XYZ file of C-alpha atoms in Angstrom:
104
model
C -19.294 1.865 1.173
C -17.674 -0.865 -0.965
C -18.557 -4.603 -1.245
C -15.993 -7.298 -1.588
C -17.013 -7.974 -5.014
C -16.473 -4.239 -5.923
C -12.923 -4.439 -4.278
C -11.947 -7.521 -6.324
C -13.270 -5.858 -9.458
C -11.311 -2.708 -8.677
C -8.174 -4.637 -8.273
C -8.806 -6.322 -11.671
C -9.206 -3.126 -13.434
C -6.074 -1.764 -12.085
C -4.134 -5.039 -12.855
C -2.807 -5.327 -9.382
C -2.753 -7.985 -6.636
C -3.697 -7.803 -2.901
C -0.071 -7.046 -1.895
C 0.096 -4.147 -4.298
C -3.242 -2.707 -2.983
C -2.033 -3.027 0.602
C 1.048 -1.050 -0.336
C -1.017 1.665 -2.173
C -3.411 1.961 0.736
C -0.832 1.613 3.532
C -2.517 -1.319 5.141
C -1.469 -4.869 5.749
C -2.018 -7.813 3.167
C -4.110 -9.825 5.813
C -6.466 -6.718 6.111
C -6.937 -6.644 2.316
C -7.659 -10.526 2.441
C -10.117 -10.165 5.187
C -11.954 -7.311 3.406
C -12.097 -9.368 0.200
C -13.467 -12.309 2.228
C -16.497 -10.258 3.393
C -19.731 -11.672 2.419
C -21.216 -8.363 1.227
C -20.252 -4.911 2.410
C -16.574 -4.655 3.391
C -16.130 -4.472 7.155
C -13.086 -3.126 8.884
C -11.461 -0.425 10.903
C -12.766 2.991 9.633
C -9.224 4.235 9.106
C -8.376 1.175 7.043
C -11.451 1.481 5.012
C -10.920 5.156 4.342
C -7.201 4.449 3.309
C -8.320 1.868 0.954
C -11.138 3.984 -0.742
C -8.614 6.875 -0.921
C -6.020 4.754 -2.629
C -8.591 3.405 -5.109
C -9.761 6.977 -5.803
C -6.208 8.131 -6.292
C -5.670 5.215 -8.821
C -8.469 6.208 -10.884
C -11.252 3.949 -9.588
C -14.781 5.354 -9.182
C -16.953 3.175 -6.741
C -20.591 3.309 -7.900
C -22.941 2.700 -5.084
C -26.380 1.137 -5.340
C -28.918 3.351 -6.691
C -26.340 5.642 -8.300
C -26.917 6.763 -11.926
C -26.650 3.623 -13.921
C -28.771 1.665 -16.302
C -29.985 -0.926 -13.679
C -29.156 0.933 -10.511
C -26.654 -1.733 -9.173
C -23.273 -1.441 -7.521
C -20.089 -1.458 -9.541
C -16.649 0.157 -10.202
C -15.361 1.866 -13.209
C -12.263 3.720 -14.278
C -12.359 7.477 -14.089
C -9.497 7.697 -16.398
C -6.651 5.631 -17.380
C -5.141 3.920 -14.325
C -2.511 5.856 -12.618
C -1.087 2.821 -11.146
C 1.496 0.868 -13.136
C 1.233 -2.801 -12.323
C 4.258 -3.926 -10.396
C 5.849 -6.642 -12.494
C 7.632 -9.268 -10.689
C 11.061 -10.063 -11.984
C 11.190 -13.533 -13.453
C 13.416 -15.896 -11.544
C 16.448 -16.967 -13.416
C 17.889 -20.315 -13.383
C 21.123 -20.541 -11.334
C 24.329 -20.075 -13.416
C 25.696 -23.392 -14.586
C 29.038 -24.128 -13.366
C 31.405 -25.609 -15.900
C 34.515 -27.336 -15.020
C 37.744 -25.979 -16.293
C 40.503 -28.435 -16.736
C 44.075 -27.442 -15.810
């Protein structure tokens, strides 16, 4: 499956936050938070895990399981191609308009 560290690394590669990942996967933000707080392998509802993995796959993330072809045989994540997820940029908060007094 996927570890909490892999999940955080995948988000970092995509440049998205937990809220954005939750939206992509169709799961709640608290579910993503619980998954990332796992000590090792992510635990959760099978449907939620499958949605999460499908969303990462669609976004261009390849999950490398332990023992897969790699130099040291460890776990990891990598981009399959350029990410298909455009980071959602938050609009900067603008300062309220200053009122000016008009004199009669």
